[in-house]
Coordinates of C-alpha atoms in Angstrom, one line a residue:
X48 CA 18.4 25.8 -43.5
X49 CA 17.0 25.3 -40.0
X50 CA 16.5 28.2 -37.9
X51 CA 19.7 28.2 -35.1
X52 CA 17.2 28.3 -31.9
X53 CA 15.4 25.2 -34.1
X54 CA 18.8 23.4 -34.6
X55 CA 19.7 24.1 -30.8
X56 CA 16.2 22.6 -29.7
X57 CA 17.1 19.5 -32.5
X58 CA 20.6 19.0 -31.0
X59 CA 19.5 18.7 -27.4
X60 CA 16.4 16.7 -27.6
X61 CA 19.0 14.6 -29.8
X62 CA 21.5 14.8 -26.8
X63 CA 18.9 14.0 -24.3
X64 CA 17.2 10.5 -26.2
X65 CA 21.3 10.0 -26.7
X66 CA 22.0 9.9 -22.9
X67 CA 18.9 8.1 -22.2
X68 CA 19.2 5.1 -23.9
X69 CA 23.7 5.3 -22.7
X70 CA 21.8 4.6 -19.0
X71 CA 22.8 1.5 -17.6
X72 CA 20.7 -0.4 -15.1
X73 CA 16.8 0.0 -16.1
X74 CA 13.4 -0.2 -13.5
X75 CA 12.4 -3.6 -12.5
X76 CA 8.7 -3.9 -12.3
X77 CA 7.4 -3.9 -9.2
X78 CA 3.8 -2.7 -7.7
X79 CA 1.5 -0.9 -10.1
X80 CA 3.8 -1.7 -12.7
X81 CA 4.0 -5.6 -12.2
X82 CA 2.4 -8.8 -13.1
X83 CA 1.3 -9.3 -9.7
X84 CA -2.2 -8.8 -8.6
X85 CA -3.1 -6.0 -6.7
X86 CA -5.2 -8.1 -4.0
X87 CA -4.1 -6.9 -0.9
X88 CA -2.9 -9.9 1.2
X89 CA -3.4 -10.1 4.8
X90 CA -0.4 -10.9 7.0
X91 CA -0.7 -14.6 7.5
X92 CA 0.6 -15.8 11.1
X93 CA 0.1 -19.4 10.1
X94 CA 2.5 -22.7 10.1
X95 CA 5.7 -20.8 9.4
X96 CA 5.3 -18.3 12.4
X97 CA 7.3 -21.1 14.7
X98 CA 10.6 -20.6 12.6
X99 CA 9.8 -17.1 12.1
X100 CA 9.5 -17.9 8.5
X101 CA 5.8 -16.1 8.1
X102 CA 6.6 -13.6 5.4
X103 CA 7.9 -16.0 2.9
X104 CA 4.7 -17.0 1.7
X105 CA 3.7 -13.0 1.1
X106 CA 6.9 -12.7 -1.2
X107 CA 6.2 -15.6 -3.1
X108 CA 2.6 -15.1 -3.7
X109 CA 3.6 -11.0 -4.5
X110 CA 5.4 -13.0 -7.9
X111 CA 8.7 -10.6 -7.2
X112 CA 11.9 -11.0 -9.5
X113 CA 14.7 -13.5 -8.2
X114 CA 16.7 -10.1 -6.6
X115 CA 13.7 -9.1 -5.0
X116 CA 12.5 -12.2 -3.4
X117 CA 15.9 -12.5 -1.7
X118 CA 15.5 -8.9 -0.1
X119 CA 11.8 -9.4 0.6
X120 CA 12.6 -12.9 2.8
X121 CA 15.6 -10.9 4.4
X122 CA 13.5 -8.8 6.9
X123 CA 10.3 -10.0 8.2
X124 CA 9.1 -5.9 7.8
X125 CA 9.5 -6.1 3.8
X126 CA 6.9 -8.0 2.9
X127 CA 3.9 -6.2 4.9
X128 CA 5.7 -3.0 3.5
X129 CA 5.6 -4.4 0.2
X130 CA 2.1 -4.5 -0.1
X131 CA 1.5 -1.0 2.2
X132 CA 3.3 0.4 -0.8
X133 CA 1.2 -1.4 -3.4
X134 CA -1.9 -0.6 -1.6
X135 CA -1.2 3.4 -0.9
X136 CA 0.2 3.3 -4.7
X137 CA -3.1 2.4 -5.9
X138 CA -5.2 4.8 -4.5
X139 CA -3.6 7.5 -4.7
X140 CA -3.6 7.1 -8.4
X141 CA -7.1 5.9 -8.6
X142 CA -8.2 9.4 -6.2
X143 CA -6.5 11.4 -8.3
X144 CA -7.7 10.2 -12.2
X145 CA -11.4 10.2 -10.2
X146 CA -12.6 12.5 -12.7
X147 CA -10.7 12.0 -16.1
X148 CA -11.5 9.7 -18.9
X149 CA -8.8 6.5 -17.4
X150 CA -9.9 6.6 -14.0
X151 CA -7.0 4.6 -13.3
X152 CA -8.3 1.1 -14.0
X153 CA -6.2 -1.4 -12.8
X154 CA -8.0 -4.3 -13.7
X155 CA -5.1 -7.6 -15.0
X156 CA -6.0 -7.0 -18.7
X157 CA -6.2 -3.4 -18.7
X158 CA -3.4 -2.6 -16.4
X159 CA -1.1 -5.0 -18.5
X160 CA -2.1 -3.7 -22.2
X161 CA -1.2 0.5 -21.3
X162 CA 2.8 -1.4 -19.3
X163 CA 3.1 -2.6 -22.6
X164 CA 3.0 0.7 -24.6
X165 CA 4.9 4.1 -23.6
X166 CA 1.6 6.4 -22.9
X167 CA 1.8 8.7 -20.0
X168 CA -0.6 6.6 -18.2
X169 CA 2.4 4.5 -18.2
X170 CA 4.6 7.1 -17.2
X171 CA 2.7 7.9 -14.2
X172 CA 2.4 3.9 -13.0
X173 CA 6.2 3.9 -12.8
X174 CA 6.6 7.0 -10.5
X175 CA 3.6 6.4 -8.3
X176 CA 5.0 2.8 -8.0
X177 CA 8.6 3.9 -6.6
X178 CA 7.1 6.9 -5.1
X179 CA 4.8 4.4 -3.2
X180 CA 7.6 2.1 -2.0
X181 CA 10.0 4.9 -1.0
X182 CA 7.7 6.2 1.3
X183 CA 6.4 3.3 2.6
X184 CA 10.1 2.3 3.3
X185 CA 11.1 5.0 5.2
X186 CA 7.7 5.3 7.2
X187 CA 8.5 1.6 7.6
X188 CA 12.2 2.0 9.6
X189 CA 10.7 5.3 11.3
X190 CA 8.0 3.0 12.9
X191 CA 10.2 0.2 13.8
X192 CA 8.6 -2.1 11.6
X193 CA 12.1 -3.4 10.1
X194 CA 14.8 -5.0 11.4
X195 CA 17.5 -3.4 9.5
X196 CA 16.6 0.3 9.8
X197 CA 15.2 2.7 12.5
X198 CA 15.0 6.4 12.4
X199 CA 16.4 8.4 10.4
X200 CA 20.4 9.6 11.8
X201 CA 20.9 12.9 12.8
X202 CA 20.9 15.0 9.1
X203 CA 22.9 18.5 8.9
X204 CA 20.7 20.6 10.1
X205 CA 20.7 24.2 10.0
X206 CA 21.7 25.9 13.3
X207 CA 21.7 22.9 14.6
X208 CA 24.2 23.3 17.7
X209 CA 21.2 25.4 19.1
X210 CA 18.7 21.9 18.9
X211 CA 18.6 19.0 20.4
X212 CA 17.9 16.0 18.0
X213 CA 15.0 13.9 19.3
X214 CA 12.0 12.4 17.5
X215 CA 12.1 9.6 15.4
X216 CA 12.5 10.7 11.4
X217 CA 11.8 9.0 8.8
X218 CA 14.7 7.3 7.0
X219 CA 14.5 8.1 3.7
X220 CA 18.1 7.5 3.3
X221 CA 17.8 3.8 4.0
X222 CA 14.3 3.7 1.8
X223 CA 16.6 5.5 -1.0
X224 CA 19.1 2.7 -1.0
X225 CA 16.8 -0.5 -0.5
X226 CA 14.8 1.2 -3.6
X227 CA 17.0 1.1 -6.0
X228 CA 18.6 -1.7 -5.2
X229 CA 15.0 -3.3 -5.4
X230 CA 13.8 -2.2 -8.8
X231 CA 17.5 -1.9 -10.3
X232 CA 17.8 -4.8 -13.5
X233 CA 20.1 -4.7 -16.7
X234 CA 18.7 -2.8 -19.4
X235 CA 18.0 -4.2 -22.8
X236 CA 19.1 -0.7 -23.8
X237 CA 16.4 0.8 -26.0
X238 CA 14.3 3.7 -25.3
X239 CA 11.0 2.2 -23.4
X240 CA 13.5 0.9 -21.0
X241 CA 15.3 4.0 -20.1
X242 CA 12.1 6.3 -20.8
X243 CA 10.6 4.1 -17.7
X244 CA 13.8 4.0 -15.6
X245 CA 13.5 7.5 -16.2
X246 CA 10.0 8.2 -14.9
X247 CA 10.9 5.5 -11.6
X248 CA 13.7 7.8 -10.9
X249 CA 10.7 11.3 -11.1
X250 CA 8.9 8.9 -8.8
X251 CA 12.3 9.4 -6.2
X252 CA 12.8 12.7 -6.7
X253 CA 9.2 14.2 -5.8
X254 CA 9.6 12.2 -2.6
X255 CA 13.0 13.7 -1.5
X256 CA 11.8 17.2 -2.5
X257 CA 9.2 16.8 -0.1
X258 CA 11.6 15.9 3.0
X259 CA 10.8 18.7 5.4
X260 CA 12.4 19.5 9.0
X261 CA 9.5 19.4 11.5
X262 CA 10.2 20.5 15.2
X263 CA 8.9 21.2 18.4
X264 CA 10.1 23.6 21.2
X265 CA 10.6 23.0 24.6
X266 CA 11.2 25.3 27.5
X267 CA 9.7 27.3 30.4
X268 CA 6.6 28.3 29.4
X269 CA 6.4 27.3 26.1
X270 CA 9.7 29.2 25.7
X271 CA 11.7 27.8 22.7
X272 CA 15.3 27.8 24.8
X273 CA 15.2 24.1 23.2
X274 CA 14.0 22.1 19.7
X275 CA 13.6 18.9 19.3
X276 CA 13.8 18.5 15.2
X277 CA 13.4 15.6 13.2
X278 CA 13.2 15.2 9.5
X279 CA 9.4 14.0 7.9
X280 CA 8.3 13.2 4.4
X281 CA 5.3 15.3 2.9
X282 CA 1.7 13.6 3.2
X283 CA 1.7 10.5 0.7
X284 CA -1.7 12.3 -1.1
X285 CA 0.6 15.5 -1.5
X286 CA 3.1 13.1 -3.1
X287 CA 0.4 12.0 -5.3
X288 CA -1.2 15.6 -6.2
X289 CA 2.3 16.4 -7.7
X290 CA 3.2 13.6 -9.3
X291 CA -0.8 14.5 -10.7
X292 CA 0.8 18.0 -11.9
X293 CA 4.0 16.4 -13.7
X294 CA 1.6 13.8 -15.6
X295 CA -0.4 16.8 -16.8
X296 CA 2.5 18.8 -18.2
X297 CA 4.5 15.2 -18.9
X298 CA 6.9 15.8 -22.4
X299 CA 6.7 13.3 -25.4
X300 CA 10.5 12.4 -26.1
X301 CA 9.3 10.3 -29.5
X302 CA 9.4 7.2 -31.4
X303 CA 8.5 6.3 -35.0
X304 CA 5.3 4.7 -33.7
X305 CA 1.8 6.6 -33.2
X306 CA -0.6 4.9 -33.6
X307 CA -1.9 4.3 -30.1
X308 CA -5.1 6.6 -30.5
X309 CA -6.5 3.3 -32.4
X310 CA -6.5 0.3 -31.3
X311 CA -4.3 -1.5 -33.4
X312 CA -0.8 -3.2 -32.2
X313 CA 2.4 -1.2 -33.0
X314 CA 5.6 -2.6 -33.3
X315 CA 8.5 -1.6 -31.1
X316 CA 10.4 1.9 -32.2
X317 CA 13.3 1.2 -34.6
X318 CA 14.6 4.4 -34.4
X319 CA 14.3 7.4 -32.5
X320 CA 14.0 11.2 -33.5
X321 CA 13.4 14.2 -31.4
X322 CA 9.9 14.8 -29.9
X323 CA 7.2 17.0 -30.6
X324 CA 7.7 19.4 -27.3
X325 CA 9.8 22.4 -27.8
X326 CA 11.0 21.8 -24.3
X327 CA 13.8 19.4 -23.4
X328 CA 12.9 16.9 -20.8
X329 CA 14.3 17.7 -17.1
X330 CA 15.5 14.8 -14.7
X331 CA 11.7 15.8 -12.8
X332 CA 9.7 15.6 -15.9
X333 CA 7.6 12.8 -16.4
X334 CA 8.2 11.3 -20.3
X335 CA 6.5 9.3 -23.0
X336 CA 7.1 8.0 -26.4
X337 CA 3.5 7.2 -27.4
X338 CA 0.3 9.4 -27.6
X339 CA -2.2 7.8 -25.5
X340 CA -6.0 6.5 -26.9
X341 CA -8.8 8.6 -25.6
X342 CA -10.4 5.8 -23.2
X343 CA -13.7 6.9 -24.3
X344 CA -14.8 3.4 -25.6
X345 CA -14.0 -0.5 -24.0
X346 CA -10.9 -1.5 -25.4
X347 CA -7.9 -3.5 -24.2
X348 CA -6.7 -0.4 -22.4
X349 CA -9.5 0.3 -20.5
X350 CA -13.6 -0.4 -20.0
X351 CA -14.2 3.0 -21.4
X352 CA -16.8 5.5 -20.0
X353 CA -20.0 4.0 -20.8
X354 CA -22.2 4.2 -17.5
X355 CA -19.6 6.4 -15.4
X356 CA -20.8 8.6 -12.9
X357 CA -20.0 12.1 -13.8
X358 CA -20.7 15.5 -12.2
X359 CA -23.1 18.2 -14.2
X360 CA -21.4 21.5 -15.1
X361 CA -18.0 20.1 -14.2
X362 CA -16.5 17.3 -16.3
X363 CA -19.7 15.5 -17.6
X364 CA -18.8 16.9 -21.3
X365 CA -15.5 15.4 -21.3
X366 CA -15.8 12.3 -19.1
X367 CA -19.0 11.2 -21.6
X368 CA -16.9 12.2 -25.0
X369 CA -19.9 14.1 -26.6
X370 CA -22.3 11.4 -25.6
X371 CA -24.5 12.6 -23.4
X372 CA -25.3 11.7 -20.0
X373 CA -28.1 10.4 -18.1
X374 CA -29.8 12.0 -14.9
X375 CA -31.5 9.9 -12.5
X376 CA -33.1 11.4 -9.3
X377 CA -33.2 9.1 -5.8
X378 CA -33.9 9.7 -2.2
X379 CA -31.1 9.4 0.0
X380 CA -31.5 9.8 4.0
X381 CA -27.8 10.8 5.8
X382 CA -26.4 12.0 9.2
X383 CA -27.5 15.8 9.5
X384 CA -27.5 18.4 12.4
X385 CA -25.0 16.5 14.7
X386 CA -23.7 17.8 17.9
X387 CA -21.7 16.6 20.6
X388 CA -23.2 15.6 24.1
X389 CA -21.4 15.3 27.2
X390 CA -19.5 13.6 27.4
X391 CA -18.1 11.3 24.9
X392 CA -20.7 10.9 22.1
X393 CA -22.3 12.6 19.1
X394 CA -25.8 12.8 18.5
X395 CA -27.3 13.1 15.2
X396 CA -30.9 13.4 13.5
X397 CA -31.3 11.5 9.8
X398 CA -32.4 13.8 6.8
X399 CA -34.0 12.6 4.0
X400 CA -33.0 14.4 0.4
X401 CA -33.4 14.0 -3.3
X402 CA -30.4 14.0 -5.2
X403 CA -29.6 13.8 -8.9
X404 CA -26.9 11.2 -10.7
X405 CA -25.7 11.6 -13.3
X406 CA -24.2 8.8 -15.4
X407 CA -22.8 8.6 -19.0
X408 CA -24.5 7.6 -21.9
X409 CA -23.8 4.6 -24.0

């Protein structure tokens, strides 16, 4: 007989795989999670700019889904916002993996291998990806880069009869809507789809949790008689920093296959059973089905860690998977003792100082 708190923690992970895979509309790939390379496109004001047709060529060469060509030609601001997103998305994740094992490696082959499995590498690609274009959306309509959004309206603020709105938010409510329309598709129903509709959706959420009202007084003497208020999003690298945190406590829902720690192929789960937390998965938990490999050695998932700088007495141990590391010393001459000079300048004297690298062994 199972022990009742046992058979409680079996019925809902049960209940929660249940209502996962009952989800309609799935994540569309898009960004870190799509086929597109991540080459960051300059604006091209070429032969189209005449008919004001310049941005089509971005969306076509970005290899978006039928749906999100249409919305990407629709307003000249999509496109360039399209690749801000892709472009912020990808280093913020590659900043903050700096100094694990998968630094993030976003290389075609690499990239495309971890999409097809359900590691929490995966996990976090999806919510950095939506997280990316959500707040490049709404930064996007708060700058006047778009021609179907501006600011933000007027929200519900508190004691707001005592403020005057002014500033120029950013419209997160607008960014909301275009995003999921963007990345919305039908789902083939089965558990990868909804796991990473799932983590998109985390991706959402961390950026409206971080909405915050920001204001600034106005008065007499720096009285405060009157506020000017306007609603902000958090700092995209604070985005990314707790998105960081969720991957790091990220829950394994499960799947009958495990055998990503190899390097072998596994075939797609034919059933599903509860996972191995004994927590059940909350709308702002990142998920996965799969455990991931341990990226010490080149493999389809990543180049491994052979030759990686690493830093002594910090993560050398683990970056370098037992192997040792190697220390080279070199000279290096930087900016040292600066000071400002009247009036507009800074003056600095070049130091010359030996510094160790260390890199990781074969």
């Amino acid at each position: 007989m199972l022990d009742g708190h046992l058979l409680l923690g079996w019925l809902l992970s049960v209940a929660f795989v249940v209502a996962l895979n009952a989800i309609g509309p799935t994540a569309a790939h898009f960004g870190l999670t799509g086929s597109e390379p991540l080459t960051i496109f300059p604006l091209s004001q070429e032969p189209d700019e005449a008919t004001g047709k310049s941005h089509y060529k971005v969306c076509d060469r970005l290899k978006l889904e039928r749906k999100q060509r249409r919305m990407c030609r629709r307003d000249p601001g999509v496109a360039e916002t399209l690749m801000e997103a892709i472009s912020m998305s990808a280093l913020e994740c590659q900043y903050q993996f700096r100094f694990e094992r998968w630094n993030c490696t976003l290389e075609g082959r690499y990239r495309a291998s971890i999409l097809k499995r359900g590691f929490k590498e995966t996990a976090f690609l999806y919510a950095i990806s939506s997280a990316g274009l959500t707040h490049a959306m709404a930064k996007a309509c708060s700058a006047g880069r778009m021609e179907r959004c501006t600011c933000d309206e007027a929200p519900n603020l508190e004691n707001r009869e005592a403020w005057q709105w002014g500033g120029c938010g950013d419209n997160l409510k607008y960014s909301n809507k275009f995003v999921k329309e963007f990345l919305e598709r039908k789902s083939h129903k089965d558990l990868r789809a909804s796991v990473d509709l799932h983590n998109t959706n985390v991706g959402l959420k961390v950026i409206k949790s971080g909405v915050e009202t920001v204001c600034k007084c106005h008065g007499v003497s720096g009285s405060c008689t009157v506020q000017t208020c306007w609603r902000q999003l958090s700092p995209f690298h604070e985005i990314g920093k707790q998105l960081k945190q969720k991957y790091e406590s990220s829950l394994k829902v499960g799947s009958t296959t495990n055998e990503a720690a190899g390097e072998g192929d596994s075939s797609p789960p034919k059933r599903v059973f509860p996972g191995h937390s004994d927590q059940i998965p909350r709308t702002t938990d990142l998920i996965y089905i799969e455990d991931s490999p341990n990226f010490c050695k080149m493999s389809k998932y990543s180049p491994g860690t052979s030759g990686r700088k690493c830093y002594k007495d910090k993560n050398c141990d683990s970056i370098c998977c037992g192997r040792g590391h190697n220390t080279q010393s070199r000279v290096v001459t930087r900016p040292c003792q600066c000071q400002v000079r009247w009036c507009c300048y800074v003056e600095c004297k070049q130091c010359t100082q030996k510094e160790e690298v260390y890199t990781c062994k074969d």
